[in-house]
Coordinates of C-alpha atoms and ligand atoms in Angstrom, one line a residue:
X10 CA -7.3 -9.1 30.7
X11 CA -4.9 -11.1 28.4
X12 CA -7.7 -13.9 28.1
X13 CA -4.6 -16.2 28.4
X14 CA -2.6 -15.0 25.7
X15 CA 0.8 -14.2 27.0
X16 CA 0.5 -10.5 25.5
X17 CA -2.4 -8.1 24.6
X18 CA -0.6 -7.7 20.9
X19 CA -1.1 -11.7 20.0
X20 CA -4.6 -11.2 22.0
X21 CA -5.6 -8.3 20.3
X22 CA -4.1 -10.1 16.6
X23 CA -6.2 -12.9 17.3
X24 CA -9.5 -11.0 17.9
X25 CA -8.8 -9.7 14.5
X26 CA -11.6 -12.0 12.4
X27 CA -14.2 -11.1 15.2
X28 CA -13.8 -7.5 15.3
X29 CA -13.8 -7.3 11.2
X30 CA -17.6 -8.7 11.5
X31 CA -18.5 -6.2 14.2
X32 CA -17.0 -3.5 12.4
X33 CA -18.5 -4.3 8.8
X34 CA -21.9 -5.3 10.9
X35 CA -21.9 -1.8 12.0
X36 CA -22.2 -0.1 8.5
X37 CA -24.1 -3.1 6.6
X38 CA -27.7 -4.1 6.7
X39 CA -29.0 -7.8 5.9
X40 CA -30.0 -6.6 2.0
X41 CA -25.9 -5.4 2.0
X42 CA -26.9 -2.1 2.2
X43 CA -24.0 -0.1 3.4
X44 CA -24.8 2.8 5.4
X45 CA -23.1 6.1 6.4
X46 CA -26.1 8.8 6.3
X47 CA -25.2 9.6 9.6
X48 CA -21.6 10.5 8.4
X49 CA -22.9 13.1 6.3
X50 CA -21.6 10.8 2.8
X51 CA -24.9 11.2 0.9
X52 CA -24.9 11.0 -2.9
X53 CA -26.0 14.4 -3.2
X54 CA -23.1 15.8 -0.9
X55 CA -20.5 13.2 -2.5
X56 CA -21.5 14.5 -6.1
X57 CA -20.2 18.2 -4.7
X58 CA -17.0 17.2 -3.7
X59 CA -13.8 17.5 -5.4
X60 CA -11.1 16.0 -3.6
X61 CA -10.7 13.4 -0.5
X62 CA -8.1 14.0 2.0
X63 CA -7.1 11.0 4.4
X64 CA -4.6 12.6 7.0
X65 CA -3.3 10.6 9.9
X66 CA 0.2 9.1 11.8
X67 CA 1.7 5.8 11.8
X68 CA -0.3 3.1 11.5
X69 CA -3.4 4.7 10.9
X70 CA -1.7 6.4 8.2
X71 CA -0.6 3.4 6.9
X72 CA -4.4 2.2 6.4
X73 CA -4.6 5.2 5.0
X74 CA -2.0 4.5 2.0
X75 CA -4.2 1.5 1.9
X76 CA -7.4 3.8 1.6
X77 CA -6.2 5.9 -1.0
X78 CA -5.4 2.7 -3.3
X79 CA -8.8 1.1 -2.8
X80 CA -10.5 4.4 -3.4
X81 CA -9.4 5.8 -6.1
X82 CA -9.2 2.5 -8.1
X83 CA -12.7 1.7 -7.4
X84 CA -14.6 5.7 -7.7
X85 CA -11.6 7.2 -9.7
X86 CA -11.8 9.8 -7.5
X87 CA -8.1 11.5 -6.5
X88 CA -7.3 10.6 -3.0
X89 CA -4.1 13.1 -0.8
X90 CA -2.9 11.1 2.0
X91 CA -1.1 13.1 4.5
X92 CA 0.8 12.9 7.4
X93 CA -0.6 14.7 10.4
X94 CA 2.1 16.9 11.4
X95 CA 3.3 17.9 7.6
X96 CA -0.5 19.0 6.9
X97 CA -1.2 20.9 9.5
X98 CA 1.9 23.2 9.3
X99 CA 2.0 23.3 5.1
X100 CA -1.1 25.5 4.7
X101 CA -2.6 22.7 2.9
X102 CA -4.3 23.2 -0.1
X103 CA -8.1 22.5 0.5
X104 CA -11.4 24.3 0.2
X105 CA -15.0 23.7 1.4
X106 CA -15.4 21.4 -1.6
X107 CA -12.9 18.6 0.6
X108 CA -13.7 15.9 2.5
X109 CA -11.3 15.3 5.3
X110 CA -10.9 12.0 6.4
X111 CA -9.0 11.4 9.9
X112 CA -8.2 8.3 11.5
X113 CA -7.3 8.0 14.8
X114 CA -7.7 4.6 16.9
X115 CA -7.3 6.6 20.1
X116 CA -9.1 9.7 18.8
X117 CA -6.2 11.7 21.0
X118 CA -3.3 11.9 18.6
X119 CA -2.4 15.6 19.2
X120 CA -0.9 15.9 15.5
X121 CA -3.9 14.5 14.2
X122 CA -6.6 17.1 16.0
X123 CA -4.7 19.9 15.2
X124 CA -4.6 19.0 11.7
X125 CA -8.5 18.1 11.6
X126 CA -8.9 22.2 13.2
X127 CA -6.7 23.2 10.5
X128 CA -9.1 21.4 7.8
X129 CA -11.9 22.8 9.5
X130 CA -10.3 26.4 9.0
X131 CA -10.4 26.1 5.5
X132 CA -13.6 25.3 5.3
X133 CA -13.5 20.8 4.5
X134 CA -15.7 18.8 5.8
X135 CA -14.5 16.6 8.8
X136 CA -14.7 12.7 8.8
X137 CA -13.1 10.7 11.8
X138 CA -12.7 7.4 12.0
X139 CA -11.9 6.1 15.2
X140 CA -11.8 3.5 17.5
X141 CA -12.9 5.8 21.1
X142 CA -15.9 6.7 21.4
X143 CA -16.2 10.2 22.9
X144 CA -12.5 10.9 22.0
X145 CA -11.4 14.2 21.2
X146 CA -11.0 14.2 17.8
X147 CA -14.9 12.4 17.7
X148 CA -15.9 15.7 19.3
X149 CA -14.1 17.6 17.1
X150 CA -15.4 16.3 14.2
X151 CA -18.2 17.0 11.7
X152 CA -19.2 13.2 11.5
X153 CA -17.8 10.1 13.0
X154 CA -17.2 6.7 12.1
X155 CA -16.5 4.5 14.6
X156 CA -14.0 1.1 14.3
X157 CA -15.5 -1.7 15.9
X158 CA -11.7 -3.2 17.3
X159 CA -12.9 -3.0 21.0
X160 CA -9.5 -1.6 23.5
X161 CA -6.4 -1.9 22.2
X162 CA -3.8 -2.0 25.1
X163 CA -0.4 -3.3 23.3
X164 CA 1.4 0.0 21.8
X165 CA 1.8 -1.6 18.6
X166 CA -1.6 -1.4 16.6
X167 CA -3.2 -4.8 14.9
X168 CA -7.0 -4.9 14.9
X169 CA -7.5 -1.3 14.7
X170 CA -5.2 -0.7 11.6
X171 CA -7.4 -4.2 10.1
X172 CA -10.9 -2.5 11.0
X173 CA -10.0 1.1 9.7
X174 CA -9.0 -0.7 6.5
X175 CA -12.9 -2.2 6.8
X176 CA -14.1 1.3 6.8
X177 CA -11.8 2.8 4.0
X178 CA -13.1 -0.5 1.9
X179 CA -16.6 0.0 2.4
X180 CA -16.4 4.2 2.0
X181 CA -14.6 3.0 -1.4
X182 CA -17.6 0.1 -2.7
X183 CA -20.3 3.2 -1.1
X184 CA -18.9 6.1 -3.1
X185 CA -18.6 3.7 -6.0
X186 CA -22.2 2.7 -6.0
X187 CA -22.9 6.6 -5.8
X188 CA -20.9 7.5 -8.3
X189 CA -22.7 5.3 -10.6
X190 CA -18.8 2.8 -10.8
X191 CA -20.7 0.2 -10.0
X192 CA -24.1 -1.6 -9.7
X193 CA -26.0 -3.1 -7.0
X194 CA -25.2 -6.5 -7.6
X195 CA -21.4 -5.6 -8.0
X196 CA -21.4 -3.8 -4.4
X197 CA -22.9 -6.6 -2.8
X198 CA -20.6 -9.3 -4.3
X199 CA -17.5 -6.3 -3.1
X200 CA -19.1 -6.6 0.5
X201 CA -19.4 -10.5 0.1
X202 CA -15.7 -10.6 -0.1
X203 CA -15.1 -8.3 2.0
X204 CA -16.7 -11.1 4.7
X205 CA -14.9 -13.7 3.4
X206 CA -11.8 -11.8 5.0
X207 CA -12.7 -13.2 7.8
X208 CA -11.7 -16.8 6.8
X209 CA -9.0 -15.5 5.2
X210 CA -7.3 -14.0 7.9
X211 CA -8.6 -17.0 10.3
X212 CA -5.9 -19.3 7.8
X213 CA -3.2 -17.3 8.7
X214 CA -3.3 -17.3 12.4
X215 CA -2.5 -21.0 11.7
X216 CA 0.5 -20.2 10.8
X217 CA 1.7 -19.1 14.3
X218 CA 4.6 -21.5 14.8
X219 CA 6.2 -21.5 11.1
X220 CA 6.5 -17.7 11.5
X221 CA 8.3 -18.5 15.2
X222 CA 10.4 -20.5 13.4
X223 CA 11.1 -17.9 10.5
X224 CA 11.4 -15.2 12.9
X225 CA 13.8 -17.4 15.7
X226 CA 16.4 -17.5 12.5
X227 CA 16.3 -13.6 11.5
X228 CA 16.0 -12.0 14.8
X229 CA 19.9 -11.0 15.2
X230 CA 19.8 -9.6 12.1
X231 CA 20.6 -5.8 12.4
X232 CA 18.5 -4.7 9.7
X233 CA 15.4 -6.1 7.2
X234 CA 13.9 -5.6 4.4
X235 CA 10.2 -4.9 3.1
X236 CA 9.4 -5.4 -0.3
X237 CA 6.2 -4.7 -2.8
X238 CA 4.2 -3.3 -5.8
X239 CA 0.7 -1.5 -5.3
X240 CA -1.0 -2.8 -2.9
X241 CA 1.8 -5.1 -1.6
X242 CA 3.6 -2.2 -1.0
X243 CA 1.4 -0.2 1.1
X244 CA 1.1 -3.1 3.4
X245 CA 4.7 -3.7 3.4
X246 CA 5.1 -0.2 4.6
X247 CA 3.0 -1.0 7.7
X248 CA 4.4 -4.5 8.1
X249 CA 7.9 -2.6 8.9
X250 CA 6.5 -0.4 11.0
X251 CA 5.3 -3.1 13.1
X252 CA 8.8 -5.0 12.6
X253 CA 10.8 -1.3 13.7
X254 CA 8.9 -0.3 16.7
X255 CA 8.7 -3.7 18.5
X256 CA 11.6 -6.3 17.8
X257 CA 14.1 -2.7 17.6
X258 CA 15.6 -4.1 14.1
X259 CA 16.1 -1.6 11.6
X260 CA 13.5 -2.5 9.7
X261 CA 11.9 -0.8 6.1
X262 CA 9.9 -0.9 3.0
X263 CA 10.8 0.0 -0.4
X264 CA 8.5 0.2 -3.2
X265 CA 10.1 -2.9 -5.4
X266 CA 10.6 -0.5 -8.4
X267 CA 12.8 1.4 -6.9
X268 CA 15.4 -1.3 -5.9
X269 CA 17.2 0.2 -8.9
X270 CA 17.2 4.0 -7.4
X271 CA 19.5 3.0 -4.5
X272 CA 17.9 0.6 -2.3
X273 CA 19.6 -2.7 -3.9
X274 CA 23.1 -1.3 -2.0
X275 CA 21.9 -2.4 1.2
X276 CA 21.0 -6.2 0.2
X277 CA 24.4 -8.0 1.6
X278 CA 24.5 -11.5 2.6
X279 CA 22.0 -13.1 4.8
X280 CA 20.4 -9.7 4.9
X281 CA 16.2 -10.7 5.5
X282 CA 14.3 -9.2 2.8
X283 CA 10.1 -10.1 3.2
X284 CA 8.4 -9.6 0.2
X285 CA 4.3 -9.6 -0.8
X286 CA 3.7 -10.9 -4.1
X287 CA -0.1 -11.1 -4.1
X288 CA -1.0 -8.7 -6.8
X289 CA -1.7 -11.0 -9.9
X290 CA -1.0 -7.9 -12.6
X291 CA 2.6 -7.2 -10.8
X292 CA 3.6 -11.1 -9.9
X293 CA 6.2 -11.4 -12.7
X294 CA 8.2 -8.0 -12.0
X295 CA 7.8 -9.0 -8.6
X296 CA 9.0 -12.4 -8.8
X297 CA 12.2 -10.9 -11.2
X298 CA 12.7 -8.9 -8.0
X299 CA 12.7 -11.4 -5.7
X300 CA 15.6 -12.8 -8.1
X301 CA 17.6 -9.7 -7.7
X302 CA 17.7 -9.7 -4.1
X303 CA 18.6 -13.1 -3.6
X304 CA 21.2 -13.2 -6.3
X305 CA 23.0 -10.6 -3.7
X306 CA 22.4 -13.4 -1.0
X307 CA 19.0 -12.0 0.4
X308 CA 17.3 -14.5 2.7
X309 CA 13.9 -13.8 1.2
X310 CA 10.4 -14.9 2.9
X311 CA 8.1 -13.8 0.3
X312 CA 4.1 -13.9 0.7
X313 CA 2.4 -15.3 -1.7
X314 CA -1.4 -16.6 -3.2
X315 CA -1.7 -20.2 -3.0
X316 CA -1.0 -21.7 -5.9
X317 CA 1.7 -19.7 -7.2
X318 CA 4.4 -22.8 -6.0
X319 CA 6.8 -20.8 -8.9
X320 CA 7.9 -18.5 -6.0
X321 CA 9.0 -21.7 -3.7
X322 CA 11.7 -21.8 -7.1
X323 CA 12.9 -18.7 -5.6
X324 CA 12.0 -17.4 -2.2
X325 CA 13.8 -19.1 1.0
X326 CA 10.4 -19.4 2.6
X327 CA 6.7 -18.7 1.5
X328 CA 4.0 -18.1 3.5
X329 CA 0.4 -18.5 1.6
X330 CA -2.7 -16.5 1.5
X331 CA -6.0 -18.2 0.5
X332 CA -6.7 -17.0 -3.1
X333 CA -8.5 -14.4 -2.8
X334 CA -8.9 -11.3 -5.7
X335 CA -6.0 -9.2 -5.1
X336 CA -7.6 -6.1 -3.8
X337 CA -8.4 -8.3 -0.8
X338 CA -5.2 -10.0 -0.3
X339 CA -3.7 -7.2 1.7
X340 CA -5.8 -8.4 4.7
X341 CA -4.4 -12.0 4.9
X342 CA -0.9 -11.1 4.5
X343 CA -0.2 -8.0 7.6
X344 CA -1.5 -10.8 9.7
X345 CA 1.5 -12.2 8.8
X346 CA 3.5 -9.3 9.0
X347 CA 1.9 -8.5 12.3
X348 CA 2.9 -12.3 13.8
X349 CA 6.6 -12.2 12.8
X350 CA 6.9 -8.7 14.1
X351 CA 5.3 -10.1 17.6
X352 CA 7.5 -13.2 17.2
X353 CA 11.1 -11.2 16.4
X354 CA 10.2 -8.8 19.9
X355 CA 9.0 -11.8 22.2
X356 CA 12.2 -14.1 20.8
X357 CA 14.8 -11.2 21.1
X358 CA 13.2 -10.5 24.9
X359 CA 11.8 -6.9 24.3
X360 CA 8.3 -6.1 26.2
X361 CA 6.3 -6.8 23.6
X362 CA 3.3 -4.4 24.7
X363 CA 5.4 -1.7 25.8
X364 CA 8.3 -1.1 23.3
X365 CA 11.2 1.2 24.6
X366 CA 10.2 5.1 23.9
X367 CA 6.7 4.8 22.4
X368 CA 3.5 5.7 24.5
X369 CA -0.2 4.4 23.2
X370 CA -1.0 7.8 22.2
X371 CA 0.7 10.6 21.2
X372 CA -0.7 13.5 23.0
X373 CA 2.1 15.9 22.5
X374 CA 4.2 17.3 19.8
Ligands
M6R15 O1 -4.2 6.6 18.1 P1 -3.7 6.9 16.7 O2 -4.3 5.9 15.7 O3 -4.0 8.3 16.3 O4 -2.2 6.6 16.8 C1 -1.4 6.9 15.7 C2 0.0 6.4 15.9 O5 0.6 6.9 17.0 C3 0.0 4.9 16.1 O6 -0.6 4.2 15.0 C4 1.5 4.3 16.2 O7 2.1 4.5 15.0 C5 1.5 2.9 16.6 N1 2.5 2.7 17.7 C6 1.8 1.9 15.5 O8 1.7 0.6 15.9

């Protein structure tokens, strides 16, 4: 049931502090001991490896983009990310010294399973994380990791994209600690933070009728704009998914160095452009881009850390994440991204569970 939200996507955005505890609970003891022995990710097999794989569609390989950022900064370990149906047709370049790691929330993508056999043909090891217990591709695979999001009905994912990212964060502190990165004491203050998400992302749900009001004036809008560096990009990418498939405005992300390359010819008058700028080692080149943009008459709604009242000086609107350190701040801010996406499809009329053309999962080609 919709527990009296009006749709299973603001239900299922809601439950997202909740299902972050269950999902972090499921892998962490009460000494913060992370643990995925049953997934195969010993120190002695993780010292044999040479590459990591993440391969996945849409959202999940969005959390993905995330994974790779978060791994190899913290193991310095290379991380591929693929998308499903381009690996599994490339004759992808792996050997038996891969790990594979698949997400799926339903575990039935069809693009996703064939790619996982095609990984298994070449000899990688497996890893799915998913949300469905007993799912295909959790049969399929060597080792599973399961997502702790509960049933996700609406077609546009929230809580499962949040609690793969839970998994890719703690599979990034794990293999640190393996790899000798970091100590103990420095995993356990990583998993401390990664708690405090919870609070974080608990702010932002307050901010449910500002973003209304921010997505009531941009909703006839024909196209928008996603903007970010690093991490902020990554989530911007998956921030305009969410805004494409459900409010049907032509919505994408550019990586905010490449404005430059091309993308700046599309920034006309009144044209919404939503940028992150919560990454403290990129804020000025990303408050300089904010400035481009609007100088071409962007209406810019920029995410920001608290605090950082410069980018009121030149953003139309700012919504504010609790300070948290920056690799954490992606969390915070696609709940944001995930409400004005649900506020742009409910103001504009669309059915917000069940967008025009999309199924839940993609079981065919
Ligand atoms: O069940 P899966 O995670 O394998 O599904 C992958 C995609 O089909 C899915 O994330 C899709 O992109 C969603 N509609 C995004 O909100």
């Amino acid at each position: 049931s919709k527990g009296g939200y009006e749709y299973f996507m603001e239900k299922e955005i809601f439950e997202q502090p909740e299902v972050l505890i269950k999902t972090l609970n499921s892998r962490v003891d009460e000494n913060y001991n992370i643990n995925f022995d049953d997934a195969g990710l010993t120190k002695e097999y993780l010292e044999g490896i040479n590459d990591i794989y993440i391969v996945a569609c849409g959202t999940a390989y969005h959390a993905g983009l995330v994974g790779k950022y978060i791994i190899e900064k913290k193991t310095r370990i290379r991380v591929d990310v693929d998308i499903a149906s381009e690996f599994r047709y490339r004759n992808p370049v792996i050997n038996d010294n891969a790990l594979v790691i698949v997400l799926s929330q339903s575990g039935e993508t069809l693009d996703t399973l064939e790619a996982m056999k095609e990984a298994k043909r070449h000899g990688a090891r497996v890893v799915a994380i998913t949300n469905v217990v007993g799912s295909s591709i959790a049969r399929e695979a060597d080792h599973v990791i399961y997502t702790w999001a509960g049933p996700e009905i609406a077609v546009a994912s929230t809580k499962a994209y949040t609690t793969q990212m839970v998994i890719l964060y703690l599979m990034a502190i794990d293999f640190a600690y393996k790899f000798g990165k970091i100590t103990k004491d420095e995993a356990t203050e990583n998993i401390k933070k990664l708690y405090e998400v919870e609070q974080s992302i608990q702010k932002m749900l307050e901010y449910n009728e500002k973003i209304k009001d921010v997505a009531d004036k941009i909703k006839d809008n024909e196209s928008m704009f996603y903007l970010g560096r690093g991490l902020d990009y990554v989530i911007a990418v998956e921030g305009a998914l969410k805004s494409k498939e459900i409010s049907y405005i032509h919505s994408e992300a550019f990586a905010s160095g490449e404005l430059k390359h091309g993308t700046i010819a599309l920034i006309t008058d009144g044209v919404p452009v939503v940028v992150n700028v919560t990454q403290s080692d990129l804020f000025e080149k990303s408050v300089s881009n904010i400035k481009e943009v609007t100088s071409r008459g962007a209406y810019v709604i920029a995410i920001a850390k608290e605090g950082n009242t410069v980018v009121e000086e030149v953003a139309d609107e700012v919504f504010y994440i609790p300070n948290v350190e920056d690799d954490y701040a992606g969390f915070p801010t696609i709940v944001i991204h995930q409400l004005l996406a649900y506020y742009l499809s409910k103001l504009k009329g669309n059915d917000v569970d069940k967008p025009r053309n999309l199924a839940k999962s993609v079981t065919v080609e």
